[in-house]
Amino acid sequence: MAITRIGNPAIANIREPNFRNIIINGDMSIAQRGTSFTGIGDGDSQYTLDRFKWSEEGTTGDAEFTITQSTDVPSGQGFATSLKIDCTTADTSVASNNIVYIEQRVEGQNLQYLKYGTSSAESTTLSFWVKSNKTGTYTVNALGDTAGSGKLYSQAYTISSADTWEKKTLTFIGDTALAINNNSSTGLQFMWNLLAGTDKSSGSVQTWGSNTQANRAPGQVNLADSTSNEWYVTGVQLEAGSVATDFEFLPHDVNKRRCQRYYQQVVQNSYLAGARANNTSALWGIKFFTVTPLRATPTIDAGTYQYYYGDAGNGAISSSVTATSVVTDDSGVTSRADSGFTGLEDNEPVIPVANSTIGYDSELWL
């Protein structure tokens, strides 16, 4: 007897995420480093909300900004958070070679299906929600990188209505000439420009070509010309094809683990620790079990990590971790430091102070 399969309409309408969004944390929901960053400017280059980096090039001006995770979002779209940039110190005269932007970098090995460098290179479509009191022309750059040779694709969008969420869609034609490296380094870089001097803004928008500086930000407004200026973004999605689909919401835990490939904080007790004396100095090593493998050997961000050493927690307290060597594998990160600790005996443990964290940074840097 034939078996008839009865479909469940409710189940049939559930859309499984397929990771079509190349951008990570496009809904701005993950903020491992914190939710507020003040005094940003003067040549700063740092990550803020996960995977989104503030960058400034050229001669720096007086402008400063505060970057926060905001709850101001487009109504009825399902978003809970956005990235907000607030000008706190104005600069009405931008230096000619100055440019400021928020960016995200994408690993080359995650982009091979776009078939760049072949006649079948696929277009990608970037969509995002943006809001500002400062209306006018803004620009977005895509930068392709192979062995350090950058190619530029620039586009413009307009914020038409002040203090109103608007959805923007930009399609980037696939590059048939530039093959993206198949490795864990930067393959494509996307930059949302916020201000630009004349050396960066006097040209015209362009498709894939040489990284002509004048074509990076044609007509770009100056978000720093008043301390009243704010700029918000959320719902950032980059996908193959020439049509923007609805934003792909991932479960919070999945989204966070994707971010943790590049940066993660490890809290106390998620480690194996040991120390041993060596003549007048002591060597110690700590093995932290990471929740997901890091992209590459990380640098240590240990601003809040404190630990006891000597007498099993009754000894002195050190306020930071200084590593002379760092080794990473699929299970975690081992940090080994040399220092003149006193009171240590062979194999004596290093014990973290309550609520201590240590950060491992494996972000993409050019």
Coordinates of C-alpha atoms in Angstrom, one line a residue:
M1 CA 0.0 0.0 0.0
A2 CA 1.3 3.4 -0.9
I3 CA 2.1 5.8 1.9
T4 CA 0.6 9.2 1.6
R5 CA 2.6 12.0 3.3
I6 CA 0.4 14.7 4.7
G7 CA 2.2 18.1 4.7
N8 CA 1.9 20.5 7.6
P9 CA 1.2 24.0 6.2
A10 CA 2.5 25.6 9.4
I11 CA 5.8 23.7 9.1
A12 CA 6.0 24.4 5.3
N13 CA 5.8 28.1 5.9
I14 CA 8.8 28.1 8.3
R15 CA 11.8 29.6 6.5
E16 CA 15.1 28.1 7.6
P17 CA 18.0 30.5 7.6
N18 CA 20.5 29.7 4.8
F19 CA 23.1 32.3 5.7
R20 CA 22.6 34.2 2.5
N21 CA 23.6 37.4 4.3
I22 CA 27.4 37.8 3.9
I23 CA 27.4 40.6 6.6
I24 CA 27.7 39.4 10.2
N25 CA 25.7 41.1 12.9
G26 CA 23.9 43.3 10.5
D27 CA 21.1 43.8 13.0
M28 CA 23.6 45.3 15.5
S29 CA 22.5 43.0 18.3
I30 CA 25.9 41.7 19.4
A31 CA 28.1 44.0 21.4
Q32 CA 30.8 42.0 23.3
R33 CA 33.1 45.0 23.7
G34 CA 30.4 47.2 25.1
T35 CA 27.4 49.3 24.1
S36 CA 29.0 52.8 24.2
F37 CA 32.3 54.2 22.9
T38 CA 33.0 57.8 23.7
G39 CA 35.6 60.3 22.4
I40 CA 36.0 58.5 19.1
G41 CA 38.1 60.5 16.6
D42 CA 41.5 62.0 16.1
G43 CA 42.8 59.1 13.9
D44 CA 41.1 56.3 15.9
S45 CA 40.7 52.9 14.4
Q46 CA 38.8 50.4 16.5
Y47 CA 35.9 47.9 16.5
T48 CA 32.7 49.0 18.2
L49 CA 29.6 46.8 18.0
D50 CA 30.7 43.3 16.8
R51 CA 32.2 43.2 13.3
F52 CA 31.8 46.9 12.7
K53 CA 34.9 49.0 12.8
W54 CA 35.4 52.8 13.0
S55 CA 38.2 54.0 10.8
E56 CA 39.8 57.3 9.9
E57 CA 42.4 58.0 7.3
G58 CA 44.5 61.0 6.4
T59 CA 45.0 64.2 8.4
T60 CA 42.8 64.0 11.4
G61 CA 40.6 66.9 12.5
D62 CA 39.0 68.1 15.7
A63 CA 35.8 66.0 15.2
E64 CA 34.9 63.5 17.9
F65 CA 32.0 61.1 18.1
T66 CA 30.1 58.8 20.5
I67 CA 29.1 55.4 19.1
T68 CA 26.4 53.5 20.8
Q69 CA 24.1 50.5 20.4
S70 CA 20.7 52.2 20.1
T71 CA 17.1 51.0 20.5
D72 CA 16.0 53.5 17.8
V73 CA 15.0 51.3 14.9
P74 CA 12.7 51.3 11.9
S75 CA 9.1 50.6 13.0
G76 CA 7.6 47.2 12.1
Q77 CA 10.7 45.6 10.6
G78 CA 11.7 43.3 13.5
F79 CA 14.9 45.1 14.5
A80 CA 15.6 45.7 18.2
T81 CA 18.9 47.6 17.9
S82 CA 20.9 49.9 15.6
L83 CA 24.4 51.4 15.5
K84 CA 24.3 55.2 16.3
I85 CA 27.0 57.7 15.6
D86 CA 26.6 61.0 17.4
C87 CA 28.9 64.0 16.7
T88 CA 30.1 65.4 20.0
T89 CA 32.8 67.8 18.8
A90 CA 32.3 69.5 15.4
D91 CA 34.8 70.0 12.6
T92 CA 33.5 72.3 9.9
S93 CA 36.6 72.3 7.8
V94 CA 37.6 68.8 6.9
A95 CA 41.3 68.3 5.9
S96 CA 41.6 67.5 2.1
N97 CA 42.9 64.0 2.6
N98 CA 40.7 63.0 5.6
I99 CA 38.0 60.3 5.4
V100 CA 36.0 58.7 8.1
Y101 CA 33.9 55.6 7.8
I102 CA 32.3 52.5 9.4
E103 CA 33.3 49.3 7.8
Q104 CA 33.0 45.5 7.8
R105 CA 35.6 43.1 6.2
V106 CA 34.7 39.7 4.9
E107 CA 36.9 36.6 4.6
G108 CA 37.9 35.6 1.1
Q109 CA 37.1 32.0 1.7
N110 CA 33.5 32.9 2.4
L111 CA 33.1 34.6 -1.0
Q112 CA 34.3 32.0 -3.5
Y113 CA 30.7 31.2 -4.6
L114 CA 30.6 34.7 -6.1
K115 CA 33.0 33.5 -8.8
Y116 CA 35.0 36.7 -8.9
G117 CA 37.8 36.7 -11.5
T118 CA 35.7 34.6 -14.0
S119 CA 33.2 35.5 -16.7
S120 CA 30.5 34.1 -14.4
A121 CA 31.2 36.6 -11.5
E122 CA 28.0 37.3 -9.7
S123 CA 26.6 40.6 -8.6
T124 CA 25.9 41.3 -5.0
T125 CA 23.2 43.6 -3.5
L126 CA 23.8 45.6 -0.3
S127 CA 20.7 46.8 1.6
F128 CA 20.4 48.6 4.9
W129 CA 18.2 50.9 6.9
V130 CA 19.7 54.4 7.7
K131 CA 18.5 57.5 9.5
S132 CA 20.0 61.0 10.1
N133 CA 19.1 64.6 10.7
K134 CA 21.8 65.4 8.1
T135 CA 20.2 65.0 4.7
G136 CA 22.1 64.8 1.4
T137 CA 24.5 62.5 -0.4
Y138 CA 26.4 59.7 1.4
T139 CA 28.7 57.1 -0.2
V140 CA 29.5 53.5 0.2
N141 CA 32.7 51.8 -1.0
A142 CA 33.5 48.2 -1.8
L143 CA 37.1 47.4 -1.8
G144 CA 38.4 44.1 -3.3
D145 CA 41.8 43.0 -2.1
T146 CA 44.1 40.3 -3.6
A147 CA 47.6 40.3 -2.2
G148 CA 47.3 43.9 -1.2
S149 CA 46.2 45.2 -4.6
G150 CA 42.9 47.0 -3.9
K151 CA 40.2 47.7 -6.4
L152 CA 37.5 50.2 -5.7
Y153 CA 33.7 50.3 -6.4
S154 CA 31.9 53.4 -5.1
Q155 CA 28.3 54.2 -5.0
A156 CA 26.1 57.0 -3.6
Y157 CA 22.8 57.1 -1.8
T158 CA 20.7 60.0 -0.5
I159 CA 19.1 60.5 2.8
S160 CA 16.0 62.5 1.7
S161 CA 14.0 63.1 4.9
A162 CA 15.6 64.2 8.2
D163 CA 15.1 62.0 11.2
T164 CA 13.3 59.3 9.2
W165 CA 14.3 55.7 8.7
E166 CA 14.9 54.9 5.0
K167 CA 15.9 51.7 3.3
K168 CA 18.7 51.9 0.8
T169 CA 19.6 49.2 -1.8
L170 CA 22.8 49.2 -3.9
T171 CA 23.9 46.5 -6.4
F172 CA 27.6 45.9 -7.1
I173 CA 28.4 44.2 -10.4
G174 CA 30.7 41.2 -10.0
D175 CA 34.3 41.7 -10.9
T176 CA 35.3 39.4 -13.7
A177 CA 39.0 40.4 -13.5
L178 CA 39.8 40.2 -9.7
A179 CA 39.8 36.7 -8.2
I180 CA 39.3 36.8 -4.4
N181 CA 41.9 35.0 -2.4
N182 CA 40.6 31.7 -1.0
N183 CA 41.8 32.1 2.6
S184 CA 41.0 33.7 5.9
S185 CA 42.3 37.1 5.1
T186 CA 40.2 40.0 3.8
G187 CA 38.4 39.3 0.5
L188 CA 36.0 42.3 0.3
Q189 CA 35.6 45.3 2.5
F190 CA 32.5 47.5 2.7
M191 CA 32.7 51.1 4.0
W192 CA 30.0 53.6 4.9
N193 CA 31.6 57.0 4.6
L194 CA 30.6 59.8 7.1
L195 CA 32.8 62.6 6.0
A196 CA 35.5 63.2 3.3
G197 CA 37.9 65.9 2.3
T198 CA 38.3 67.2 -1.3
D199 CA 41.1 64.7 -2.1
K200 CA 38.6 61.9 -1.4
S201 CA 35.4 63.5 -2.8
S202 CA 36.3 65.5 -6.0
G203 CA 35.9 62.7 -8.5
S204 CA 32.9 60.5 -9.5
V205 CA 31.4 57.2 -8.4
Q206 CA 32.9 54.2 -10.2
T207 CA 32.5 50.5 -10.9
W208 CA 35.4 48.1 -10.2
G209 CA 38.7 49.9 -11.1
S210 CA 41.9 51.2 -9.6
N211 CA 41.6 52.6 -6.1
T212 CA 41.4 56.3 -7.2
Q213 CA 41.2 58.3 -4.0
A214 CA 39.1 61.1 -5.5
N215 CA 36.4 58.6 -6.4
R216 CA 35.9 57.2 -2.9
A217 CA 33.3 59.7 -1.7
P218 CA 32.0 62.1 -4.4
G219 CA 29.5 64.6 -2.9
Q220 CA 29.8 63.2 0.6
V221 CA 28.2 65.3 3.3
N222 CA 30.1 66.2 6.5
L223 CA 28.5 64.5 9.4
A224 CA 30.9 66.4 11.7
D225 CA 29.8 69.9 10.8
S226 CA 27.5 70.2 13.8
T227 CA 27.2 68.6 17.2
S228 CA 23.5 68.1 16.4
N229 CA 24.3 65.5 13.8
E230 CA 23.5 61.8 14.3
W231 CA 23.6 58.8 11.9
Y232 CA 22.0 55.4 12.5
V233 CA 22.2 52.2 10.6
T234 CA 20.7 48.7 11.0
G235 CA 19.5 45.8 8.9
V236 CA 22.7 45.6 6.9
Q237 CA 22.6 42.7 4.4
L238 CA 24.8 41.7 1.5
E239 CA 23.7 38.9 -0.7
A240 CA 24.4 37.3 -4.1
G241 CA 22.2 38.6 -6.9
S242 CA 20.7 41.9 -8.0
V243 CA 17.6 41.8 -5.8
A244 CA 17.4 42.7 -2.1
T245 CA 15.4 40.2 0.0
D246 CA 14.0 40.6 3.5
F247 CA 16.6 40.8 6.2
E248 CA 17.8 37.4 7.4
F249 CA 17.3 37.2 11.1
L250 CA 19.4 34.5 12.8
P251 CA 18.9 33.1 16.3
H252 CA 20.8 35.2 18.8
D253 CA 23.2 32.4 19.8
V254 CA 24.0 31.6 16.1
N255 CA 24.7 35.3 15.5
K256 CA 26.9 35.6 18.5
R257 CA 29.0 32.6 17.6
R258 CA 29.6 34.0 14.2
C259 CA 31.0 37.1 15.8
Q260 CA 33.1 35.1 18.2
R261 CA 35.2 33.7 15.4
Y262 CA 36.7 37.2 15.3
Y263 CA 36.4 38.4 18.9
Q264 CA 35.4 36.7 22.1
Q265 CA 35.6 37.3 25.8
V266 CA 36.4 34.4 28.1
V267 CA 35.3 34.6 31.7
Q268 CA 36.8 33.1 34.8
N269 CA 36.8 29.3 35.3
S270 CA 36.7 28.5 31.6
Y271 CA 40.4 27.7 31.7
L272 CA 43.2 25.4 32.8
A273 CA 45.9 27.3 34.6
G274 CA 49.3 26.4 35.9
A275 CA 52.6 28.1 36.9
R276 CA 56.1 27.0 37.6
A277 CA 59.1 28.7 39.1
N278 CA 62.3 29.1 37.0
N279 CA 65.2 30.4 39.0
T280 CA 64.3 34.0 40.0
S281 CA 61.4 34.4 37.7
A282 CA 58.2 32.5 37.1
L283 CA 56.6 31.3 33.9
W284 CA 52.9 30.7 33.7
G285 CA 50.5 29.6 31.1
I286 CA 46.7 29.6 30.8
K287 CA 44.6 27.5 28.5
F288 CA 41.2 29.1 27.7
F289 CA 38.6 27.0 26.0
T290 CA 37.0 29.1 23.3
V291 CA 33.4 28.6 22.4
T292 CA 34.3 28.5 18.7
P293 CA 37.6 28.4 16.9
L294 CA 39.2 31.8 16.3
R295 CA 39.9 32.9 12.7
A296 CA 43.6 33.2 13.5
T297 CA 46.1 33.6 16.3
P298 CA 44.6 36.4 18.4
T299 CA 46.0 39.4 20.2
I300 CA 45.0 39.8 23.9
D301 CA 42.6 42.4 25.2
A302 CA 43.1 42.0 28.9
G303 CA 41.9 45.3 30.3
T304 CA 39.5 43.7 32.8
Y305 CA 41.3 40.4 33.6
Q306 CA 42.8 40.1 37.0
Y307 CA 44.3 37.1 38.7
Y308 CA 45.9 36.0 42.0
Y309 CA 49.3 34.3 41.9
G310 CA 51.0 32.6 44.8
D311 CA 49.6 30.7 47.8
A312 CA 46.5 29.5 45.8
G313 CA 44.7 32.8 45.7
N314 CA 46.0 34.4 48.8
G315 CA 48.9 36.1 47.1
A316 CA 49.3 39.3 45.1
I317 CA 47.0 40.5 42.3
S318 CA 48.1 41.3 38.8
S319 CA 45.8 43.7 36.8
S320 CA 46.6 42.5 33.3
V321 CA 47.9 39.6 31.2
T322 CA 51.0 40.2 29.1
A323 CA 51.7 37.3 26.8
T324 CA 55.1 36.6 25.3
S325 CA 53.5 33.9 23.1
V326 CA 50.0 32.9 22.1
V327 CA 49.0 29.6 20.5
T328 CA 45.5 28.8 19.2
D329 CA 43.9 25.6 18.0
D330 CA 40.3 24.4 17.6
S331 CA 39.8 24.0 21.3
G332 CA 41.1 27.2 22.6
V333 CA 44.0 29.7 23.2
T334 CA 47.1 29.2 25.3
S335 CA 48.8 32.3 26.6
R336 CA 52.3 32.1 28.2
A337 CA 53.9 35.1 29.9
D338 CA 57.2 35.7 31.6
S339 CA 57.3 37.9 34.7
G340 CA 59.0 38.3 38.0
F341 CA 56.2 36.8 40.1
T342 CA 57.2 36.0 43.6
G343 CA 56.0 33.3 45.9
L344 CA 55.2 30.8 43.2
E345 CA 56.0 27.1 43.5
D346 CA 56.1 24.5 40.8
N347 CA 52.8 23.9 39.2
E348 CA 51.0 26.4 41.5
P349 CA 47.7 27.6 39.9
V350 CA 47.0 31.1 38.7
I351 CA 43.4 31.9 39.9
P352 CA 41.2 34.6 38.4
V353 CA 39.6 37.3 40.5
A354 CA 35.8 37.2 40.5
N355 CA 34.1 38.5 37.3
S356 CA 37.4 38.7 35.4
T357 CA 37.3 38.5 31.6
I358 CA 39.9 38.2 29.0
G359 CA 39.3 39.2 25.4
Y360 CA 40.9 37.6 22.3
D361 CA 40.9 39.6 19.1
S362 CA 41.2 37.9 15.8
E363 CA 39.5 40.5 13.6
L364 CA 40.4 41.1 10.0
W365 CA 43.0 43.9 9.5
L366 CA 44.5 44.8 6.2

